[in-house]
PDB file of C-alpha atoms in Angstrom:
ATOM      1  CA  UNK A   1     -31.665-134.360 -15.273  1.00  0.00           C
ATOM      2  CA  UNK A   2     -33.639-134.675 -18.482  1.00  0.00           C
ATOM      3  CA  UNK A   3     -32.491-132.961 -21.692  1.00  0.00           C
ATOM      4  CA  UNK A   4     -33.976-132.608 -25.170  1.00  0.00           C
ATOM      5  CA  UNK A   5     -33.559-130.653 -28.394  1.00  0.00           C
ATOM      6  CA  UNK A   6     -36.175-128.241 -29.686  1.00  0.00           C
ATOM      7  CA  UNK A   7     -36.701-127.690 -33.414  1.00  0.00           C
ATOM      8  CA  UNK A   8     -35.634-124.215 -34.510  1.00  0.00           C
ATOM      9  CA  UNK A   9     -35.097-124.584 -38.256  1.00  0.00           C
ATOM     10  CA  UNK A  10     -31.422-125.545 -37.930  1.00  0.00           C
ATOM     11  CA  UNK A  11     -29.835-128.973 -38.078  1.00  0.00           C
ATOM     12  CA  UNK A  12     -28.881-129.107 -34.418  1.00  0.00           C
ATOM     13  CA  UNK A  13     -31.831-127.345 -32.764  1.00  0.00           C
ATOM     14  CA  UNK A  14     -31.804-125.702 -29.340  1.00  0.00           C
ATOM     15  CA  UNK A  15     -31.021-127.392 -26.040  1.00  0.00           C
ATOM     16  CA  UNK A  16     -33.788-127.526 -23.432  1.00  0.00           C
ATOM     17  CA  UNK A  17     -34.158-128.948 -19.934  1.00  0.00           C
ATOM     18  CA  UNK A  18     -37.337-130.995 -19.417  1.00  0.00           C
ATOM     19  CA  UNK A  19     -39.381-131.370 -16.262  1.00  0.00           C
ATOM     20  CA  UNK A  20     -39.335-134.861 -14.732  1.00  0.00           C
ATOM     21  CA  UNK A  21     -43.032-135.396 -15.481  1.00  0.00           C
ATOM     22  CA  UNK A  22     -42.439-134.464 -19.152  1.00  0.00           C
ATOM     23  CA  UNK A  23     -44.989-131.632 -18.948  1.00  0.00           C
ATOM     24  CA  UNK A  24     -42.831-128.551 -19.489  1.00  0.00           C
ATOM     25  CA  UNK A  25     -39.393-127.319 -20.472  1.00  0.00           C
ATOM     26  CA  UNK A  26     -37.028-124.407 -20.023  1.00  0.00           C
ATOM     27  CA  UNK A  27     -34.654-123.118 -22.679  1.00  0.00           C
ATOM     28  CA  UNK A  28     -31.044-123.934 -21.826  1.00  0.00           C
ATOM     29  CA  UNK A  29     -29.421-121.830 -24.523  1.00  0.00           C
ATOM     30  CA  UNK A  30     -27.932-119.487 -21.926  1.00  0.00           C
ATOM     31  CA  UNK A  31     -25.881-122.510 -20.780  1.00  0.00           C
ATOM     32  CA  UNK A  32     -25.213-124.200 -24.145  1.00  0.00           C
ATOM     33  CA  UNK A  33     -26.872-123.661 -27.504  1.00  0.00           C
ATOM     34  CA  UNK A  34     -26.956-127.380 -28.362  1.00  0.00           C
ATOM     35  CA  UNK A  35     -26.572-130.699 -26.572  1.00  0.00           C
ATOM     36  CA  UNK A  36     -23.303-131.319 -28.418  1.00  0.00           C
ATOM     37  CA  UNK A  37     -21.950-128.013 -27.127  1.00  0.00           C
ATOM     38  CA  UNK A  38     -22.880-129.051 -23.584  1.00  0.00           C
ATOM     39  CA  UNK A  39     -21.170-132.424 -24.003  1.00  0.00           C
ATOM     40  CA  UNK A  40     -18.024-130.758 -25.347  1.00  0.00           C
ATOM     41  CA  UNK A  41     -17.682-128.784 -22.092  1.00  0.00           C
ATOM     42  CA  UNK A  42     -19.541-131.128 -19.727  1.00  0.00           C
ATOM     43  CA  UNK A  43     -17.490-130.423 -16.643  1.00  0.00           C
ATOM     44  CA  UNK A  44     -18.608-126.798 -16.713  1.00  0.00           C
ATOM     45  CA  UNK A  45     -22.027-127.119 -18.336  1.00  0.00           C
ATOM     46  CA  UNK A  46     -23.459-130.060 -16.382  1.00  0.00           C
ATOM     47  CA  UNK A  47     -23.653-128.198 -13.021  1.00  0.00           C
ATOM     48  CA  UNK A  48     -25.246-125.233 -14.763  1.00  0.00           C
ATOM     49  CA  UNK A  49     -27.815-127.450 -16.456  1.00  0.00           C
ATOM     50  CA  UNK A  50     -28.575-129.207 -13.171  1.00  0.00           C
ATOM     51  CA  UNK A  51     -29.160-125.851 -11.520  1.00  0.00           C
ATOM     52  CA  UNK A  52     -31.569-124.930 -14.314  1.00  0.00           C
ATOM     53  CA  UNK A  53     -33.341-128.290 -13.960  1.00  0.00           C
ATOM     54  CA  UNK A  54     -33.786-127.668 -10.230  1.00  0.00           C
ATOM     55  CA  UNK A  55     -35.285-124.235 -10.974  1.00  0.00           C
ATOM     56  CA  UNK A  56     -37.644-125.811 -13.484  1.00  0.00           C
ATOM     57  CA  UNK A  57     -38.870-128.362 -10.941  1.00  0.00           C
ATOM     58  CA  UNK A  58     -39.319-125.601  -8.352  1.00  0.00           C
ATOM     59  CA  UNK A  59     -41.203-123.354 -10.759  1.00  0.00           C
ATOM     60  CA  UNK A  60     -38.723-120.496 -10.368  1.00  0.00           C
ATOM     61  CA  UNK A  61     -37.711-120.208 -14.024  1.00  0.00           C
ATOM     62  CA  UNK A  62     -39.775-119.419 -17.112  1.00  0.00           C
ATOM     63  CA  UNK A  63     -41.166-122.601 -18.629  1.00  0.00           C
ATOM     64  CA  UNK A  64     -43.360-123.601 -21.534  1.00  0.00           C
ATOM     65  CA  UNK A  65     -45.642-126.608 -22.137  1.00  0.00           C
ATOM     66  CA  UNK A  66     -43.851-129.456 -23.868  1.00  0.00           C
ATOM     67  CA  UNK A  67     -44.965-130.752 -27.282  1.00  0.00           C
ATOM     68  CA  UNK A  68     -42.980-133.850 -28.252  1.00  0.00           C
ATOM     69  CA  UNK A  69     -43.828-133.174 -31.886  1.00  0.00           C
ATOM     70  CA  UNK A  70     -41.693-130.024 -31.655  1.00  0.00           C
ATOM     71  CA  UNK A  71     -38.557-132.007 -30.749  1.00  0.00           C
ATOM     72  CA  UNK A  72     -35.687-133.379 -32.756  1.00  0.00           C
ATOM     73  CA  UNK A  73     -33.648-136.365 -31.571  1.00  0.00           C
ATOM     74  CA  UNK A  74     -31.688-135.308 -28.457  1.00  0.00           C
ATOM     75  CA  UNK A  75     -28.608-135.386 -30.693  1.00  0.00           C
ATOM     76  CA  UNK A  76     -29.930-134.707 -34.217  1.00  0.00           C
ATOM     77  CA  UNK A  77     -26.563-135.829 -35.564  1.00  0.00           C
ATOM     78  CA  UNK A  78     -23.487-137.222 -33.867  1.00  0.00           C
ATOM     79  CA  UNK A  79     -19.803-137.699 -34.484  1.00  0.00           C
ATOM     80  CA  UNK A  80     -20.226-141.464 -34.202  1.00  0.00           C
ATOM     81  CA  UNK A  81     -23.023-144.015 -33.826  1.00  0.00           C
ATOM     82  CA  UNK A  82     -22.035-147.513 -32.806  1.00  0.00           C
ATOM     83  CA  UNK A  83     -24.399-150.348 -32.091  1.00  0.00           C
ATOM     84  CA  UNK A  84     -23.694-153.547 -30.231  1.00  0.00           C
ATOM     85  CA  UNK A  85     -25.595-156.792 -30.073  1.00  0.00           C
ATOM     86  CA  UNK A  86     -25.399-157.443 -26.358  1.00  0.00           C
ATOM     87  CA  UNK A  87     -28.461-159.709 -26.026  1.00  0.00           C
ATOM     88  CA  UNK A  88     -27.343-163.182 -27.028  1.00  0.00           C
ATOM     89  CA  UNK A  89     -30.886-164.485 -27.486  1.00  0.00           C
ATOM     90  CA  UNK A  90     -31.332-161.986 -30.310  1.00  0.00           C
ATOM     91  CA  UNK A  91     -28.015-162.903 -31.921  1.00  0.00           C
ATOM     92  CA  UNK A  92     -28.844-166.616 -31.885  1.00  0.00           C
ATOM     93  CA  UNK A  93     -32.358-166.203 -33.289  1.00  0.00           C
ATOM     94  CA  UNK A  94     -31.432-163.757 -36.061  1.00  0.00           C
ATOM     95  CA  UNK A  95     -28.395-165.773 -37.099  1.00  0.00           C
ATOM     96  CA  UNK A  96     -30.650-168.799 -37.409  1.00  0.00           C
ATOM     97  CA  UNK A  97     -33.026-166.761 -39.548  1.00  0.00           C
ATOM     98  CA  UNK A  98     -30.173-165.978 -41.937  1.00  0.00           C
ATOM     99  CA  UNK A  99     -28.916-169.542 -41.916  1.00  0.00           C
ATOM    100  CA  UNK A 100     -25.669-168.353 -40.327  1.00  0.00           C
ATOM    101  CA  UNK A 101     -23.760-169.856 -37.430  1.00  0.00           C
ATOM    102  CA  UNK A 102     -23.055-167.659 -34.381  1.00  0.00           C
ATOM    103  CA  UNK A 103     -19.400-166.713 -33.966  1.00  0.00           C
ATOM    104  CA  UNK A 104     -17.266-168.947 -31.774  1.00  0.00           C
ATOM    105  CA  UNK A 105     -16.507-165.912 -29.595  1.00  0.00           C
ATOM    106  CA  UNK A 106     -20.195-165.104 -29.039  1.00  0.00           C
ATOM    107  CA  UNK A 107     -19.935-165.023 -25.239  1.00  0.00           C
ATOM    108  CA  UNK A 108     -16.477-163.461 -24.966  1.00  0.00           C
ATOM    109  CA  UNK A 109     -16.140-160.842 -27.714  1.00  0.00           C
ATOM    110  CA  UNK A 110     -18.966-158.328 -28.358  1.00  0.00           C
ATOM    111  CA  UNK A 111     -20.496-157.787 -31.769  1.00  0.00           C
ATOM    112  CA  UNK A 112     -20.451-154.090 -32.708  1.00  0.00           C
ATOM    113  CA  UNK A 113     -20.919-152.226 -35.977  1.00  0.00           C
ATOM    114  CA  UNK A 114     -20.545-148.541 -36.842  1.00  0.00           C
ATOM    115  CA  UNK A 115     -23.556-146.951 -38.522  1.00  0.00           C
ATOM    116  CA  UNK A 116     -24.463-143.642 -40.096  1.00  0.00           C
ATOM    117  CA  UNK A 117     -24.753-140.702 -37.715  1.00  0.00           C
ATOM    118  CA  UNK A 118     -25.059-137.698 -40.027  1.00  0.00           C
ATOM    119  CA  UNK A 119     -28.842-137.675 -39.607  1.00  0.00           C
ATOM    120  CA  UNK A 120     -30.902-139.116 -36.770  1.00  0.00           C
ATOM    121  CA  UNK A 121     -34.702-139.220 -36.946  1.00  0.00           C
ATOM    122  CA  UNK A 122     -36.854-137.273 -34.507  1.00  0.00           C
ATOM    123  CA  UNK A 123     -39.031-139.342 -32.134  1.00  0.00           C
ATOM    124  CA  UNK A 124     -42.180-138.639 -34.163  1.00  0.00           C
ATOM    125  CA  UNK A 125     -40.582-138.635 -37.627  1.00  0.00           C
ATOM    126  CA  UNK A 126     -41.956-140.886 -40.353  1.00  0.00           C
ATOM    127  CA  UNK A 127     -39.891-143.850 -41.512  1.00  0.00           C
ATOM    128  CA  UNK A 128     -39.506-143.572 -45.297  1.00  0.00           C
ATOM    129  CA  UNK A 129     -39.601-146.844 -47.259  1.00  0.00           C
ATOM    130  CA  UNK A 130     -38.892-146.981 -50.976  1.00  0.00           C
ATOM    131  CA  UNK A 131     -39.397-150.738 -51.461  1.00  0.00           C
ATOM    132  CA  UNK A 132     -41.395-153.150 -49.271  1.00  0.00           C
ATOM    133  CA  UNK A 133     -39.219-156.000 -50.548  1.00  0.00           C
ATOM    134  CA  UNK A 134     -36.354-154.631 -48.476  1.00  0.00           C
ATOM    135  CA  UNK A 135     -37.991-155.991 -45.308  1.00  0.00           C
ATOM    136  CA  UNK A 136     -38.385-153.018 -42.962  1.00  0.00           C
ATOM    137  CA  UNK A 137     -38.050-153.884 -39.277  1.00  0.00           C
ATOM    138  CA  UNK A 138     -37.971-151.920 -36.034  1.00  0.00           C
ATOM    139  CA  UNK A 139     -35.444-152.599 -33.274  1.00  0.00           C
ATOM    140  CA  UNK A 140     -36.060-151.324 -29.738  1.00  0.00           C
ATOM    141  CA  UNK A 141     -32.811-150.501 -27.930  1.00  0.00           C
ATOM    142  CA  UNK A 142     -31.195-148.669 -25.034  1.00  0.00           C
ATOM    143  CA  UNK A 143     -28.314-146.259 -25.763  1.00  0.00           C
ATOM    144  CA  UNK A 144     -25.653-144.303 -23.942  1.00  0.00           C
ATOM    145  CA  UNK A 145     -24.018-141.022 -24.931  1.00  0.00           C
ATOM    146  CA  UNK A 146     -20.324-140.777 -24.149  1.00  0.00           C
ATOM    147  CA  UNK A 147     -18.096-137.948 -23.094  1.00  0.00           C
ATOM    148  CA  UNK A 148     -14.498-137.937 -24.293  1.00  0.00           C
ATOM    149  CA  UNK A 149     -13.405-141.549 -23.793  1.00  0.00           C
ATOM    150  CA  UNK A 150      -9.709-142.365 -24.188  1.00  0.00           C
ATOM    151  CA  UNK A 151      -8.156-145.371 -25.862  1.00  0.00           C
ATOM    152  CA  UNK A 152      -7.554-148.163 -23.397  1.00  0.00           C
ATOM    153  CA  UNK A 153     -10.566-147.406 -21.193  1.00  0.00           C
ATOM    154  CA  UNK A 154     -11.394-150.491 -19.133  1.00  0.00           C
ATOM    155  CA  UNK A 155     -14.832-151.657 -18.077  1.00  0.00           C
ATOM    156  CA  UNK A 156     -14.110-150.581 -14.501  1.00  0.00           C
ATOM    157  CA  UNK A 157     -13.551-146.995 -15.694  1.00  0.00           C
ATOM    158  CA  UNK A 158     -16.215-146.857 -18.379  1.00  0.00           C
ATOM    159  CA  UNK A 159     -19.010-145.522 -16.182  1.00  0.00           C
ATOM    160  CA  UNK A 160     -17.048-142.287 -15.715  1.00  0.00           C
ATOM    161  CA  UNK A 161     -17.476-141.548 -19.409  1.00  0.00           C
ATOM    162  CA  UNK A 162     -21.225-142.216 -19.744  1.00  0.00           C
ATOM    163  CA  UNK A 163     -23.008-138.874 -19.785  1.00  0.00           C
ATOM    164  CA  UNK A 164     -26.567-139.701 -20.839  1.00  0.00           C
ATOM    165  CA  UNK A 165     -28.988-142.553 -21.542  1.00  0.00           C
ATOM    166  CA  UNK A 166     -31.549-142.737 -24.374  1.00  0.00           C
ATOM    167  CA  UNK A 167     -33.750-145.214 -26.237  1.00  0.00           C
ATOM    168  CA  UNK A 168     -33.810-145.730 -29.986  1.00  0.00           C
ATOM    169  CA  UNK A 169     -35.441-147.480 -32.920  1.00  0.00           C
ATOM    170  CA  UNK A 170     -32.516-148.891 -34.887  1.00  0.00           C
ATOM    171  CA  UNK A 171     -34.385-149.321 -38.174  1.00  0.00           C
ATOM    172  CA  UNK A 172     -33.227-152.297 -40.253  1.00  0.00           C
ATOM    173  CA  UNK A 173     -33.871-153.514 -43.789  1.00  0.00           C
ATOM    174  CA  UNK A 174     -33.672-157.231 -43.093  1.00  0.00           C
ATOM    175  CA  UNK A 175     -33.767-158.514 -46.635  1.00  0.00           C
ATOM    176  CA  UNK A 176     -30.726-156.437 -47.605  1.00  0.00           C
ATOM    177  CA  UNK A 177     -28.594-157.682 -44.711  1.00  0.00           C
ATOM    178  CA  UNK A 178     -27.557-161.155 -45.965  1.00  0.00           C
ATOM    179  CA  UNK A 179     -26.048-159.944 -49.245  1.00  0.00           C
ATOM    180  CA  UNK A 180     -24.214-157.117 -47.511  1.00  0.00           C
ATOM    181  CA  UNK A 181     -22.726-159.369 -44.854  1.00  0.00           C
ATOM    182  CA  UNK A 182     -21.788-161.958 -47.475  1.00  0.00           C
ATOM    183  CA  UNK A 183     -19.315-159.397 -48.848  1.00  0.00           C
ATOM    184  CA  UNK A 184     -17.484-159.544 -45.517  1.00  0.00           C
ATOM    185  CA  UNK A 185     -17.500-155.786 -45.008  1.00  0.00           C
ATOM    186  CA  UNK A 186     -20.549-154.927 -42.874  1.00  0.00           C
ATOM    187  CA  UNK A 187     -23.818-152.975 -43.020  1.00  0.00           C
ATOM    188  CA  UNK A 188     -24.443-149.904 -45.158  1.00  0.00           C
ATOM    189  CA  UNK A 189     -27.639-150.022 -47.237  1.00  0.00           C
ATOM    190  CA  UNK A 190     -29.449-152.243 -44.754  1.00  0.00           C
ATOM    191  CA  UNK A 191     -29.157-149.699 -41.920  1.00  0.00           C
ATOM    192  CA  UNK A 192     -31.073-146.482 -42.686  1.00  0.00           C
ATOM    193  CA  UNK A 193     -31.443-143.563 -40.255  1.00  0.00           C
ATOM    194  CA  UNK A 194     -32.016-144.405 -36.581  1.00  0.00           C
ATOM    195  CA  UNK A 195     -34.748-142.700 -34.511  1.00  0.00           C
ATOM    196  CA  UNK A 196     -34.299-141.703 -30.865  1.00  0.00           C
ATOM    197  CA  UNK A 197     -36.647-141.112 -27.970  1.00  0.00           C
ATOM    198  CA  UNK A 198     -37.429-137.485 -27.074  1.00  0.00           C
ATOM    199  CA  UNK A 199     -35.358-137.253 -23.892  1.00  0.00           C
ATOM    200  CA  UNK A 200     -31.772-137.954 -22.831  1.00  0.00           C
ATOM    201  CA  UNK A 201     -31.375-138.648 -19.104  1.00  0.00           C
ATOM    202  CA  UNK A 202     -28.380-138.504 -16.826  1.00  0.00           C
ATOM    203  CA  UNK A 203     -27.779-141.966 -15.323  1.00  0.00           C
ATOM    204  CA  UNK A 204     -28.761-140.860 -11.799  1.00  0.00           C
ATOM    205  CA  UNK A 205     -32.340-140.299 -13.017  1.00  0.00           C
ATOM    206  CA  UNK A 206     -32.702-144.075 -13.452  1.00  0.00           C
ATOM    207  CA  UNK A 207     -31.283-145.220 -10.122  1.00  0.00           C
ATOM    208  CA  UNK A 208     -31.641-147.864  -8.793  1.00  0.00           C
ATOM    209  CA  UNK A 209     -32.596-149.304 -12.199  1.00  0.00           C
ATOM    210  CA  UNK A 210     -29.227-148.193 -13.636  1.00  0.00           C
ATOM    211  CA  UNK A 211     -26.583-150.478 -12.199  1.00  0.00           C
ATOM    212  CA  UNK A 212     -23.497-152.338 -13.431  1.00  0.00           C
ATOM    213  CA  UNK A 213     -23.798-150.690 -16.839  1.00  0.00           C
ATOM    214  CA  UNK A 214     -27.317-151.988 -17.513  1.00  0.00           C
ATOM    215  CA  UNK A 215     -30.837-150.530 -17.432  1.00  0.00           C
ATOM    216  CA  UNK A 216     -33.077-152.825 -15.380  1.00  0.00           C
ATOM    217  CA  UNK A 217     -36.420-151.714 -16.800  1.00  0.00           C
ATOM    218  CA  UNK A 218     -38.938-153.022 -19.335  1.00  0.00           C
ATOM    219  CA  UNK A 219     -38.792-151.968 -22.983  1.00  0.00           C
ATOM    220  CA  UNK A 220     -42.281-151.651 -24.478  1.00  0.00           C
ATOM    221  CA  UNK A 221     -42.794-152.085 -28.240  1.00  0.00           C
ATOM    222  CA  UNK A 222     -46.245-151.327 -29.653  1.00  0.00           C
ATOM    223  CA  UNK A 223     -46.857-152.311 -33.281  1.00  0.00           C
ATOM    224  CA  UNK A 224     -50.005-150.959 -34.941  1.00  0.00           C
ATOM    225  CA  UNK A 225     -51.495-150.312 -31.510  1.00  0.00           C
ATOM    226  CA  UNK A 226     -50.730-153.790 -30.139  1.00  0.00           C
ATOM    227  CA  UNK A 227     -48.220-154.382 -27.356  1.00  0.00           C
ATOM    228  CA  UNK A 228     -45.887-156.920 -28.952  1.00  0.00           C
ATOM    229  CA  UNK A 229     -42.958-156.596 -26.558  1.00  0.00           C
ATOM    230  CA  UNK A 230     -42.501-155.956 -22.847  1.00  0.00           C
ATOM    231  CA  UNK A 231     -38.915-157.120 -22.646  1.00  0.00           C
ATOM    232  CA  UNK A 232     -36.610-156.762 -19.653  1.00  0.00           C
ATOM    233  CA  UNK A 233     -33.531-154.766 -20.643  1.00  0.00           C
ATOM    234  CA  UNK A 234     -31.401-155.706 -17.643  1.00  0.00           C
ATOM    235  CA  UNK A 235     -30.594-159.334 -16.752  1.00  0.00           C
ATOM    236  CA  UNK A 236     -30.059-160.750 -20.260  1.00  0.00           C
ATOM    237  CA  UNK A 237     -27.771-157.974 -21.506  1.00  0.00           C
ATOM    238  CA  UNK A 238     -24.756-160.283 -21.705  1.00  0.00           C
ATOM    239  CA  UNK A 239     -22.250-157.502 -22.360  1.00  0.00           C
ATOM    240  CA  UNK A 240     -22.894-154.416 -20.237  1.00  0.00           C
ATOM    241  CA  UNK A 241     -22.334-150.928 -21.603  1.00  0.00           C
ATOM    242  CA  UNK A 242     -19.132-150.895 -19.548  1.00  0.00           C
ATOM    243  CA  UNK A 243     -17.880-153.987 -21.348  1.00  0.00           C
ATOM    244  CA  UNK A 244     -18.959-152.650 -24.741  1.00  0.00           C
ATOM    245  CA  UNK A 245     -17.012-149.445 -24.101  1.00  0.00           C
ATOM    246  CA  UNK A 246     -13.900-151.424 -23.162  1.00  0.00           C
ATOM    247  CA  UNK A 247     -14.248-153.338 -26.426  1.00  0.00           C
ATOM    248  CA  UNK A 248     -14.576-150.145 -28.476  1.00  0.00           C
ATOM    249  CA  UNK A 249     -11.609-148.450 -26.844  1.00  0.00           C
ATOM    250  CA  UNK A 250      -9.082-151.213 -27.453  1.00  0.00           C
ATOM    251  CA  UNK A 251      -7.501-149.408 -30.423  1.00  0.00           C
ATOM    252  CA  UNK A 252      -8.870-145.846 -30.362  1.00  0.00           C
ATOM    253  CA  UNK A 253     -10.587-143.231 -28.268  1.00  0.00           C
ATOM    254  CA  UNK A 254     -14.008-141.682 -28.814  1.00  0.00           C
ATOM    255  CA  UNK A 255     -15.100-138.090 -28.731  1.00  0.00           C
ATOM    256  CA  UNK A 256     -17.851-136.472 -26.664  1.00  0.00           C
ATOM    257  CA  UNK A 257     -21.219-137.056 -28.299  1.00  0.00           C
ATOM    258  CA  UNK A 258     -20.533-140.617 -29.460  1.00  0.00           C
ATOM    259  CA  UNK A 259     -23.714-142.709 -29.214  1.00  0.00           C
ATOM    260  CA  UNK A 260     -23.538-146.428 -28.369  1.00  0.00           C
ATOM    261  CA  UNK A 261     -26.527-148.767 -28.651  1.00  0.00           C
ATOM    262  CA  UNK A 262     -27.185-152.001 -26.793  1.00  0.00           C
ATOM    263  CA  UNK A 263     -28.621-153.901 -29.724  1.00  0.00           C
ATOM    264  CA  UNK A 264     -32.175-155.224 -29.760  1.00  0.00           C
ATOM    265  CA  UNK A 265     -33.465-155.929 -26.256  1.00  0.00           C
ATOM    266  CA  UNK A 266     -34.290-159.624 -26.198  1.00  0.00           C
ATOM    267  CA  UNK A 267     -35.408-162.216 -23.646  1.00  0.00           C
ATOM    268  CA  UNK A 268     -35.356-165.998 -23.837  1.00  0.00           C
ATOM    269  CA  UNK A 269     -38.799-166.061 -22.203  1.00  0.00           C
ATOM    270  CA  UNK A 270     -41.148-165.795 -25.177  1.00  0.00           C
ATOM    271  CA  UNK A 271     -43.913-164.485 -22.941  1.00  0.00           C
ATOM    272  CA  UNK A 272     -41.979-161.216 -22.795  1.00  0.00           C
ATOM    273  CA  UNK A 273     -42.600-160.732 -26.515  1.00  0.00           C
ATOM    274  CA  UNK A 274     -40.299-159.161 -29.076  1.00  0.00           C
ATOM    275  CA  UNK A 275     -38.347-155.990 -29.748  1.00  0.00           C
ATOM    276  CA  UNK A 276     -38.092-156.633 -33.492  1.00  0.00           C
ATOM    277  CA  UNK A 277     -40.056-158.571 -36.103  1.00  0.00           C
ATOM    278  CA  UNK A 278     -37.091-160.714 -37.116  1.00  0.00           C
ATOM    279  CA  UNK A 279     -37.340-162.562 -33.799  1.00  0.00           C
ATOM    280  CA  UNK A 280     -41.048-163.275 -34.219  1.00  0.00           C
ATOM    281  CA  UNK A 281     -40.421-164.561 -37.749  1.00  0.00           C
ATOM    282  CA  UNK A 282     -37.644-166.830 -36.529  1.00  0.00           C
ATOM    283  CA  UNK A 283     -39.833-168.242 -33.752  1.00  0.00           C
ATOM    284  CA  UNK A 284     -42.571-168.924 -36.332  1.00  0.00           C
ATOM    285  CA  UNK A 285     -40.018-170.693 -38.517  1.00  0.00           C
ATOM    286  CA  UNK A 286     -38.958-172.887 -35.588  1.00  0.00           C
ATOM    287  CA  UNK A 287     -42.535-173.701 -34.565  1.00  0.00           C
ATOM    288  CA  UNK A 288     -44.382-173.705 -37.904  1.00  0.00           C
ATOM    289  CA  UNK A 289     -41.697-174.288 -40.528  1.00  0.00           C
ATOM    290  CA  UNK A 290     -41.838-170.810 -42.075  1.00  0.00           C
ATOM    291  CA  UNK A 291     -42.436-167.182 -41.072  1.00  0.00           C
ATOM    292  CA  UNK A 292     -45.920-165.745 -41.487  1.00  0.00           C
ATOM    293  CA  UNK A 293     -45.523-162.283 -39.915  1.00  0.00           C
ATOM    294  CA  UNK A 294     -44.754-159.699 -42.607  1.00  0.00           C
ATOM    295  CA  UNK A 295     -42.220-156.953 -42.210  1.00  0.00           C
ATOM    296  CA  UNK A 296     -43.467-153.384 -41.878  1.00  0.00           C
ATOM    297  CA  UNK A 297     -45.190-151.611 -44.761  1.00  0.00           C
ATOM    298  CA  UNK A 298     -46.458-148.080 -45.425  1.00  0.00           C
ATOM    299  CA  UNK A 299     -49.208-147.218 -42.957  1.00  0.00           C
ATOM    300  CA  UNK A 300     -47.792-149.349 -40.144  1.00  0.00           C
ATOM    301  CA  UNK A 301     -46.893-147.674 -36.856  1.00  0.00           C
ATOM    302  CA  UNK A 302     -44.356-148.435 -34.141  1.00  0.00           C
ATOM    303  CA  UNK A 303     -44.233-146.950 -30.642  1.00  0.00           C
ATOM    304  CA  UNK A 304     -41.354-147.586 -28.247  1.00  0.00           C
ATOM    305  CA  UNK A 305     -40.970-146.457 -24.645  1.00  0.00           C
ATOM    306  CA  UNK A 306     -39.552-147.438 -21.280  1.00  0.00           C
ATOM    307  CA  UNK A 307     -41.552-146.928 -18.074  1.00  0.00           C
ATOM    308  CA  UNK A 308     -40.371-146.575 -14.494  1.00  0.00           C
ATOM    309  CA  UNK A 309     -41.999-148.307 -11.505  1.00  0.00           C
ATOM    310  CA  UNK A 310     -44.639-145.554 -11.325  1.00  0.00           C
ATOM    311  CA  UNK A 311     -45.589-146.011 -14.972  1.00  0.00           C
ATOM    312  CA  UNK A 312     -43.971-142.792 -16.160  1.00  0.00           C
ATOM    313  CA  UNK A 313     -42.421-142.765 -19.630  1.00  0.00           C
ATOM    314  CA  UNK A 314     -38.830-141.942 -18.710  1.00  0.00           C
ATOM    315  CA  UNK A 315     -37.376-141.246 -22.138  1.00  0.00           C
ATOM    316  CA  UNK A 316     -40.647-140.237 -23.758  1.00  0.00           C
ATOM    317  CA  UNK A 317     -42.212-142.228 -26.558  1.00  0.00           C
ATOM    318  CA  UNK A 318     -40.866-142.948 -30.012  1.00  0.00           C
ATOM    319  CA  UNK A 319     -43.975-142.851 -32.204  1.00  0.00           C
ATOM    320  CA  UNK A 320     -43.389-143.424 -35.917  1.00  0.00           C
ATOM    321  CA  UNK A 321     -45.331-144.260 -39.057  1.00  0.00           C
ATOM    322  CA  UNK A 322     -43.953-145.966 -42.159  1.00  0.00           C
ATOM    323  CA  UNK A 323     -44.543-143.921 -45.305  1.00  0.00           C
ATOM    324  CA  UNK A 324     -43.952-144.658 -48.975  1.00  0.00           C
ATOM    325  CA  UNK A 325     -40.938-142.793 -50.261  1.00  0.00           C
TER     326      UNK A 325
END
């Protein structure tokens, strides 16, 4: 089942069900007005939404052509947004770029931060940038949306609480990060609003690529029209979503609608390319002594998507342009 949120002039939009080929949609407001409302009562609403999705595929319900530009993020805002750093290759490279040592618990204790979730960017929304010196970077990631997840949830139980999968561009301001982290209190200014792909999918839509809490598909990152990354999101995700959820739930539970990111998809094989500019700059530093690739500036574009074996864009495409604020 594929869900999305249609713009309607309100903050939270209207819930729609999307056809598998991304061509059309049906309003789902007779089931739940918003995606958050559906998540709050998932046990009742999911079967109703699946029935509507089946009618849409069969052509037995009123549908309309889909325009991705008319969509908000699947969840335009959320109760919580947490982002891990589950790909150790990315952690090692970016830490080197900052001149910082990786933590001693790198392979045993996940890195996770909590970001702002009051406003998420639509998949085609511009990325505002007030100062190029801040070092704007994209980060291509996979995400899960949780149902109510109690404290003490173990990795073995975590899959029961994953409702939906998405992709995102976790925008970063790289040159603000070192000073913030030096305070010992985490990101704030260096993490502006995150953008999400058009569609949220139930995990069964990805099978067999969804297994053991990982998405075994390629993440494509296209910068200014050039394919710069075709990274494999599965094998090198050191901490699965199941393990990340266990980590989060050690001391508290999480409410339905919580969004959890994987961190930048990253592969040790450099032929796979990059999912953020910081990695390319670090590789240039290693090979050439200094970075030569600039961070993003007004006028630059970034497109992010994930294709299935048939070449279909599963989550739709994030397609953004940097604009001067």
